[in-house]
XYZ file of C-alpha atoms in Angstrom:
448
model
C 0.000 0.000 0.000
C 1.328 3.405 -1.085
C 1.886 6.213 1.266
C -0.223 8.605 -0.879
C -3.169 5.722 -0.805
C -6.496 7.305 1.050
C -8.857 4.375 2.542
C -12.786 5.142 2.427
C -13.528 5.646 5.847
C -17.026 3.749 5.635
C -17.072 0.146 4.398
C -19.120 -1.916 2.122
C -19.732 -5.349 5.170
C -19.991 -8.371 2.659
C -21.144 -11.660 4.519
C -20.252 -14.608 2.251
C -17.346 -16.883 0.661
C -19.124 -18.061 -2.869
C -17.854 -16.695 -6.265
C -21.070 -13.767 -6.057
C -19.158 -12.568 -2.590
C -15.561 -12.756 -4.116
C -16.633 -10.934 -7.135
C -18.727 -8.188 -5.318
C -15.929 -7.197 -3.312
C -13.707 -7.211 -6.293
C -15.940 -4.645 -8.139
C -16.655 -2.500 -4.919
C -13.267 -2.040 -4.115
C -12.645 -1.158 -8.067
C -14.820 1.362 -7.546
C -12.754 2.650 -4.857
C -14.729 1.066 -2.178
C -13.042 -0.023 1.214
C -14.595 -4.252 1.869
C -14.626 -6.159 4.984
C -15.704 -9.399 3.726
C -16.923 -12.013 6.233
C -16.486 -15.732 5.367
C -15.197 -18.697 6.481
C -11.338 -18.796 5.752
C -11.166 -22.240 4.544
C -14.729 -21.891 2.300
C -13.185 -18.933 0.934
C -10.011 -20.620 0.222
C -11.427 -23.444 -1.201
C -13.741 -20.835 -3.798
C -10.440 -18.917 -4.980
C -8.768 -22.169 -5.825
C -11.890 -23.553 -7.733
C -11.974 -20.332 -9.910
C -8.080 -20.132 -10.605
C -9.172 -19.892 -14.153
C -10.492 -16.339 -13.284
C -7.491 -14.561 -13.867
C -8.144 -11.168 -13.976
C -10.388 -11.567 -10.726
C -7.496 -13.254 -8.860
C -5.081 -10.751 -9.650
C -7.561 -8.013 -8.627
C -8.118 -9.679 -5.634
C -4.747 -9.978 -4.775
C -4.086 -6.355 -5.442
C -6.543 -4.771 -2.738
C -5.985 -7.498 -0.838
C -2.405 -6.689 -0.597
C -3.787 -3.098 -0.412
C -6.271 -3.249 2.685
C -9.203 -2.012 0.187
C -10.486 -6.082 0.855
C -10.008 -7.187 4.170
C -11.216 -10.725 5.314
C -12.825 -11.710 8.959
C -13.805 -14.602 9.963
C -17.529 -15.222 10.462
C -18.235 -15.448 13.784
C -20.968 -17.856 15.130
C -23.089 -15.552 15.624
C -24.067 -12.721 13.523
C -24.566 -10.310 16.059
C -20.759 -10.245 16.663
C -20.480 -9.146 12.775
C -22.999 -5.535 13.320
C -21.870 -4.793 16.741
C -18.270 -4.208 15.460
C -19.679 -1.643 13.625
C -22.130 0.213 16.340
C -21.620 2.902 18.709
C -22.915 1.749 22.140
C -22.173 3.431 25.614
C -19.276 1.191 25.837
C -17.236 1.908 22.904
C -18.508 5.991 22.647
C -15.210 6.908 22.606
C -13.529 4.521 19.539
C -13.603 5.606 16.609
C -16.346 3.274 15.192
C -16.136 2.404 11.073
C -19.630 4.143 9.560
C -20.822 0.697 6.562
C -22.176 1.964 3.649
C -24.271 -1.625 2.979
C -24.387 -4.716 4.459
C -24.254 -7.286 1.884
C -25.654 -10.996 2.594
C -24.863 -14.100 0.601
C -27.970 -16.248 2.154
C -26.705 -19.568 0.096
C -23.312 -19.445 1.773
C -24.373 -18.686 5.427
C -27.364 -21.291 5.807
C -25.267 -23.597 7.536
C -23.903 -21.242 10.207
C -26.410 -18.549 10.907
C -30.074 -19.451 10.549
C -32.465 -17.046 9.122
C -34.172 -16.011 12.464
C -30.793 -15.646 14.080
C -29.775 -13.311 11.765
C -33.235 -11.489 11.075
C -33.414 -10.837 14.946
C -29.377 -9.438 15.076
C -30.149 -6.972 12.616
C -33.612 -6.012 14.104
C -31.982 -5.374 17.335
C -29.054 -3.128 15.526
C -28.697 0.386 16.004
C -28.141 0.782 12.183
C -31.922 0.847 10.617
C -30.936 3.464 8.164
C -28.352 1.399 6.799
C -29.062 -0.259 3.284
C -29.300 -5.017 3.932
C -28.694 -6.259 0.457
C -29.437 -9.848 0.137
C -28.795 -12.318 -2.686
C -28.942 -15.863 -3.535
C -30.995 -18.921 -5.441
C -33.654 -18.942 -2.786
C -36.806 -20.877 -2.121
C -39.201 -18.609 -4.238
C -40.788 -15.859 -2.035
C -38.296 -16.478 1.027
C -36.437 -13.292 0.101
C -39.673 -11.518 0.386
C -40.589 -12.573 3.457
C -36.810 -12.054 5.009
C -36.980 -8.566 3.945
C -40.480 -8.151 5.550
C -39.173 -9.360 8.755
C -36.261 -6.946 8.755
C -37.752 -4.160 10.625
C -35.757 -1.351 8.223
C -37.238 0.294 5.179
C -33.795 -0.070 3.061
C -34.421 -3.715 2.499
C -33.042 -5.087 -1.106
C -32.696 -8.113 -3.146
C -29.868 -8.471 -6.287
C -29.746 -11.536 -7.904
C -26.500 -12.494 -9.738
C -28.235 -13.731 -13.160
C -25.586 -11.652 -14.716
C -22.707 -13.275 -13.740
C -20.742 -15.639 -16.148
C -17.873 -17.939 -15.346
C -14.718 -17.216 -16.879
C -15.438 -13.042 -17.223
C -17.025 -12.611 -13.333
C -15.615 -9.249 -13.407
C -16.489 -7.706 -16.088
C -19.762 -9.246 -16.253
C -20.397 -7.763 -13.016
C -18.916 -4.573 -13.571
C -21.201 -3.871 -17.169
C -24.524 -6.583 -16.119
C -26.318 -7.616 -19.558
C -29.314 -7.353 -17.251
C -29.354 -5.649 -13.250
C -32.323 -6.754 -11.159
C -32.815 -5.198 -8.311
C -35.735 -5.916 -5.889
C -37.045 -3.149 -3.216
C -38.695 -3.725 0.070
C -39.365 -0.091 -0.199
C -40.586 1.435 -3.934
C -37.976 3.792 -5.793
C -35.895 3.861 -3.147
C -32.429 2.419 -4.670
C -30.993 5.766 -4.581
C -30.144 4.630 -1.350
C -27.934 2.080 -2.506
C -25.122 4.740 -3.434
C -22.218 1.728 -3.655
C -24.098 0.039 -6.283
C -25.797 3.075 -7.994
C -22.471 2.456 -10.409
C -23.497 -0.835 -11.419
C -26.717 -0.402 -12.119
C -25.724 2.980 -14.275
C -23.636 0.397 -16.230
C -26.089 -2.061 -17.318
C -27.327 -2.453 -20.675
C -30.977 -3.224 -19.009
C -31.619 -2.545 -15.335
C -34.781 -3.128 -14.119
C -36.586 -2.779 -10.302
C -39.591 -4.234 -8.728
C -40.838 -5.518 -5.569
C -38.849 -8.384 -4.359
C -40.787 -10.928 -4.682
C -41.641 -10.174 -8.493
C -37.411 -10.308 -8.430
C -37.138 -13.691 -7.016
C -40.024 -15.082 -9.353
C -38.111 -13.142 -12.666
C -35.133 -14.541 -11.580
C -35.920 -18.062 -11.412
C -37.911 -17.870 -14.946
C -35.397 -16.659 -16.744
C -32.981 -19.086 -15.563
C -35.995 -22.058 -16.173
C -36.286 -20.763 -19.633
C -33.344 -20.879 -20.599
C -32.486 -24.421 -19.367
C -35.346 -24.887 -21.657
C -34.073 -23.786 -24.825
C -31.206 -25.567 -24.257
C -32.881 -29.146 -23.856
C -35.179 -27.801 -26.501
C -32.473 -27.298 -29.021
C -30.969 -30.914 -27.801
C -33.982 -32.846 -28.093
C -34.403 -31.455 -32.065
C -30.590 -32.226 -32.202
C -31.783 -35.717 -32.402
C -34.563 -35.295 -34.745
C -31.649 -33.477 -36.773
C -29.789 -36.535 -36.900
C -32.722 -39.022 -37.759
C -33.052 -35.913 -40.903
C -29.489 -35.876 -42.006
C -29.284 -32.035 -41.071
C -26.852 -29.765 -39.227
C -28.647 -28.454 -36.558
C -25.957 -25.965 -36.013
C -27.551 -24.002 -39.139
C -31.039 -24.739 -37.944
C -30.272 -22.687 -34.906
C -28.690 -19.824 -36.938
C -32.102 -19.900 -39.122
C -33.948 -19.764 -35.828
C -32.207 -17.133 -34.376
C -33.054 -14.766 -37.265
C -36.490 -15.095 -35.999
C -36.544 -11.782 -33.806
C -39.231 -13.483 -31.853
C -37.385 -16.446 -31.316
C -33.641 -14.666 -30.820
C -30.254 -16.210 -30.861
C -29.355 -16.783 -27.515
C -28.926 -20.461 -26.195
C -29.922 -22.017 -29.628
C -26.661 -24.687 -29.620
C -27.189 -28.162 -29.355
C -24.758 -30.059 -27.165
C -24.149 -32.608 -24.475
C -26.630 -30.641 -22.047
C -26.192 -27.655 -19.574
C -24.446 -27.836 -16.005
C -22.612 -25.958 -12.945
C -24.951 -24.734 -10.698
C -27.373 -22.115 -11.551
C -29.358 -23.542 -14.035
C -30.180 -26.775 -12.353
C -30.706 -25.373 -9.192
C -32.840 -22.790 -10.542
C -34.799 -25.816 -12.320
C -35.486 -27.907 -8.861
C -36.073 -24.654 -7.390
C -39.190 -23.615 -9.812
C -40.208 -27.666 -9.677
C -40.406 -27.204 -5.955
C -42.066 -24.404 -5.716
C -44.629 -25.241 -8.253
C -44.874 -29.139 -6.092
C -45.703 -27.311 -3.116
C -48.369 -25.074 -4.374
C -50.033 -28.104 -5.949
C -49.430 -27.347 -9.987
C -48.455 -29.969 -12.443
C -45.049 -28.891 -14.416
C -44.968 -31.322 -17.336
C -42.475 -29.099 -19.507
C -40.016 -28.560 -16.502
C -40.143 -32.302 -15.891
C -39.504 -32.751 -19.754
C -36.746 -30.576 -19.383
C -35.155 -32.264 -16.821
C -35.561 -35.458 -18.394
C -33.832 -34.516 -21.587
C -30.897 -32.872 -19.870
C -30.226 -36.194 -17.784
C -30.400 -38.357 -20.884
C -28.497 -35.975 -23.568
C -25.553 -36.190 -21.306
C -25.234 -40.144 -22.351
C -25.654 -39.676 -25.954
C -22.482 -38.768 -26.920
C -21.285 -42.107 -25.397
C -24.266 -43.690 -26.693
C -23.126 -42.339 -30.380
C -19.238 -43.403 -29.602
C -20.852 -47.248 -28.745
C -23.008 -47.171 -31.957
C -20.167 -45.988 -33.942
C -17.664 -49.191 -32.762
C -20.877 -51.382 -32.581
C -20.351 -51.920 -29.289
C -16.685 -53.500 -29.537
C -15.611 -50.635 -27.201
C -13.868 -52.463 -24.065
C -10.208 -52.013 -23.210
C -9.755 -49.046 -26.044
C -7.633 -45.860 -24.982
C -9.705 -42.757 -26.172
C -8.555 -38.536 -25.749
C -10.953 -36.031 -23.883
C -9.888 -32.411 -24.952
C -11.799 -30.609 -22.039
C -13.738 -31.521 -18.856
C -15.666 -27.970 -17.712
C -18.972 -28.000 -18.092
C -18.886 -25.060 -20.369
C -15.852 -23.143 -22.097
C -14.313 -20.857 -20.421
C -14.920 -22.582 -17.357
C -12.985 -24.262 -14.757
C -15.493 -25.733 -12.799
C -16.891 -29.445 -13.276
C -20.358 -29.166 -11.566
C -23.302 -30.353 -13.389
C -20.661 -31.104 -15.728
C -21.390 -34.312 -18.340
C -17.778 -35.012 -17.974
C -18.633 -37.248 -15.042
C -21.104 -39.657 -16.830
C -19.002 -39.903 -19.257
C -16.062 -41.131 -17.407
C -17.653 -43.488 -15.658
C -19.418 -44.945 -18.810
C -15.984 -45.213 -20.041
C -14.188 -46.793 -17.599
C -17.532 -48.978 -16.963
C -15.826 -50.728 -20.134
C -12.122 -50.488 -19.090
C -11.505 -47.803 -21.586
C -8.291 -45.601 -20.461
C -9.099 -41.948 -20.581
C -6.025 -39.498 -21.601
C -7.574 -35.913 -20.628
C -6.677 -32.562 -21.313
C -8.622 -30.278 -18.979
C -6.449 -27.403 -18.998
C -8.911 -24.733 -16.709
C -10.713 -27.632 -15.038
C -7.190 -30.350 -14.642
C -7.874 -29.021 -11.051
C -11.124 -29.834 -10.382
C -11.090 -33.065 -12.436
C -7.715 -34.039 -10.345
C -9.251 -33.165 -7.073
C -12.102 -35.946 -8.091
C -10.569 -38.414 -9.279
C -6.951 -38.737 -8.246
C -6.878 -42.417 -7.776
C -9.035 -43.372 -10.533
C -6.068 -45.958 -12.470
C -7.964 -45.001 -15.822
C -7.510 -41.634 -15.941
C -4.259 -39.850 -16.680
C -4.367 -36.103 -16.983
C -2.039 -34.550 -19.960
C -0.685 -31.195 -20.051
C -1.108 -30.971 -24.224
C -3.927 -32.889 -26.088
C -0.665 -33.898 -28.844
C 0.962 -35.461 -25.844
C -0.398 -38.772 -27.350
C -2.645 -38.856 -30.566
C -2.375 -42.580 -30.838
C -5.922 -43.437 -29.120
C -9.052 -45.068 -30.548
C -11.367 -42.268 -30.401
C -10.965 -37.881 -29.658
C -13.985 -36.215 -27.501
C -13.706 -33.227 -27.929
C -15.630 -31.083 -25.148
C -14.370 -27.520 -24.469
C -11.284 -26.817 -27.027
C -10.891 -23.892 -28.525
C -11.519 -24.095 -32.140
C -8.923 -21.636 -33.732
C -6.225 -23.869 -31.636
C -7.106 -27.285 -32.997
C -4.474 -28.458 -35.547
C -6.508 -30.378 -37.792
C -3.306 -31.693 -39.546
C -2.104 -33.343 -36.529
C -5.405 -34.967 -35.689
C -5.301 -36.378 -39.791
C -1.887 -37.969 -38.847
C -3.887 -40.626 -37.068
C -7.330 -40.033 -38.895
C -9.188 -41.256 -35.548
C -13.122 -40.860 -35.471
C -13.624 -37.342 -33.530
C -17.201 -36.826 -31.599
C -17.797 -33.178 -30.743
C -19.872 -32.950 -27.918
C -20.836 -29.667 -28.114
C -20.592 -29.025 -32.059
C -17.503 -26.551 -31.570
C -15.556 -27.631 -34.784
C -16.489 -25.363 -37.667
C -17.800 -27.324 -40.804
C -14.515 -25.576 -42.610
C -12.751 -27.696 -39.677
C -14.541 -31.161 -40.494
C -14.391 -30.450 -43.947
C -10.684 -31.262 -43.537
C -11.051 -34.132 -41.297
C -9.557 -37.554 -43.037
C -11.183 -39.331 -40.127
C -15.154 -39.654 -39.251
C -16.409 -36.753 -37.502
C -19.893 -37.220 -35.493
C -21.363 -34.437 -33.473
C -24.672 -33.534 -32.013
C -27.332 -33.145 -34.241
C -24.709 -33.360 -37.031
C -22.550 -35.176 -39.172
C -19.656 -34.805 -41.554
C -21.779 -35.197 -44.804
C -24.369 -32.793 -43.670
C -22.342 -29.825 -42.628
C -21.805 -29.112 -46.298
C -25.159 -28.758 -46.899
């Protein structure tokens, strides 16, 4: 820390350890913020490791770490122990007391340590009701509502991270697509001066009561895991048709009403929000009694597509597929991703090695997570190129980056290639001496 560095003398109190927590205080202290971020030391820990592919985050992190504008505490057992550092009592009149500008709760990562009427009744017994509670999380529907009713404070709001991608977390954050922001209170965000920024900075911003948030939030998360098993369930009628579905989406997407966004067939969606955000609408909609046949469906299809390209690798060797050595070039459940949640990397590895098939995997961003899983799995061996060893049966390819794939080295060995999420370009398998077989398209039909 420089001697001509300034700290904020109020502070932006973050409660949390998840990636939404670590990338809020990131952003706030970009913004020249001062962040006391509560968590628990080894959760947190555990989170920065997991997102190592982050890059930019962890070296911003590091940065006002090093420079006091983040500093960590540990969460305390109880959350009283959190605002009373922070209050001006009869006792302490005389110490200079830290003013907070927001306090910030992650409800998903503090469940198991403070429960919600322990931490409803702390702040209802703080001396701080003009200070803004921001909450956030993938909540039972309508419990953010009702947690912000029983805060006894008007400046009560609700954020929802539906912006937030993995691999750009900052900048995502910094610029939203789309800020939600849910009020206890009506027009009253002005009062949220930290975050005023943020929402300035979105291309849509948008503010209602909270629990028309929570219910937004969850839809557009449920719709969009079903476009996704929509696309993958035509992927197969695609295949049955001899078409690329690839260019079926494209046509789609020209469709202003239809729109471009989450039209690509592949080997199904994962990590954590969609899913959860699926169970979470199922369960809400199972407890007030209504029938959800296409969220079922939905469900259903994801499960399944995450066998198929297996199921296509079995059809292709008829079967005859015991004791072969095959290449996986990826493992995230997305690109750009590290993480391995949700991911169909995990059926597929144990389908494989259900049939003593050795798996040679290049993970790059998600070696970690994939190492951390399976570390004494004798089938697996995890390579630091995918031309450490081309001489295999079979290449999946899962998360590589097109424009780095050298076809010519791949047509040295002219092995069948299954792309399970369509990345290779049809210039790409155009080139391809050996069979190519994706999702919801083939070699013959990309020309088409």
């Amino acid at each position: 820390m420089t001697e001509e560095m300034v700290l904020p003398s109020a502070a932006c109190v973050l409660i949390g350890h998840g990636i939404e927590a670590i990338t809020s205080a990131v952003v706030l202290a970009s913004l020249g913020h001062r962040v006391h971020l509560y968590a628990d030391s080894k959760q947190l820990e555990s989170q920065l490791q997991q997102y190592a592919f982050e890059h930019h985050l962890q070296a911003l992190w590091q940065m006002y770490y090093g420079q006091a504008l983040i500093v960590c505490k540990p969460l305390p057992v109880a959350p009283e122990q959190v605002l009373q550092a922070y209050e001006v009592t009869a006792s302490n009149r005389s110490i200079p007391t830290m003013t907070v500008s927001l306090y910030w709760l992650f409800l998903d990562n503090i469940a198991s340590v403070w429960s919600d009427a322990a931490w409803i009744a702390a702040f209802n017994r703080s001396n701080q009701a003009q200070c803004p509670v921001v909450l956030s999380g993938i909540q039972p529907i309508g419990s953010v509502a009702r947690h912000a009713d029983a805060l006894q404070r008007a400046w009560v709001y609700y954020v929802p991270f539906v912006f937030l991608q993995d691999g750009e977390a900052f900048g995502s954050m910094l610029a939203p697509k789309l800020w939600l922001l849910g009020e206890k209170t009506a027009d009253s965000r002005h009062h949220l001066t930290p975050l005023l920024p943020l929402m300035q900075h979105a291309r849509a911003c948008h503010t209602a009561d909270i629990a028309t948030i929570e219910f937004a939030r969850s839809s557009i998360m449920t719709m969009l895991a079903t476009r996704v098993s929509f696309m993958n369930e035509m992927s197969r009628l695609a295949d049955g048709l001899g078409v690329d579905i690839d260019n079926v989406g494209r046509i789609m997407g020209l469709d202003t009403r239809v729109g471009s966004s989450y039209l690509q067939a592949g080997w199904g969606f994962g990590g954590h929000t969609l899913p959860t955000e699926l169970r979470t609408m199922q369960q809400f909609a199972t407890h007030h009694g209504i029938d959800t046949p296409l969220l079922c469906a939905t469900d259903h299809i994801n499960t399944d597509q995450k066998e198929l390209i297996f199921r296509k690798f079995w059809q292709y060797f008829d079967g005859f597929i015991e004791n072969k050595t095959v290449l996986i070039w990826g493992g995230s459940y997305k690109s750009g991703s590290g993480r391995t949640a949700g991911s169909a990397i995990h059926p597929l590895l144990h389908l494989l090695w259900s049939y003593n098939i050795t798996t040679l995997v290049y993970a790059d961003k998600a070696r970690g997570a994939l190492w951390q899983t399976y570390a004494h799995q004798p089938l697996l061996t995890l390579i630091d190129s995918p031309y450490d060893t081309l001489d295999v049966q079979a290449v999946f390819i899962v998360n590589a980056l097109t424009e780095q794939v050298d076809i010519a080295r791949l047509n040295h060995y002219a092995m069948p290639i299954f792309d399970a999420q369509n990345l290779f370009t049809p210039a790409q398998i155009a080139q391809l001496t050996g069979d190519y077989v994706g999702i919801g398209r083939r070699k013959d039909s990309t020309s088409h």
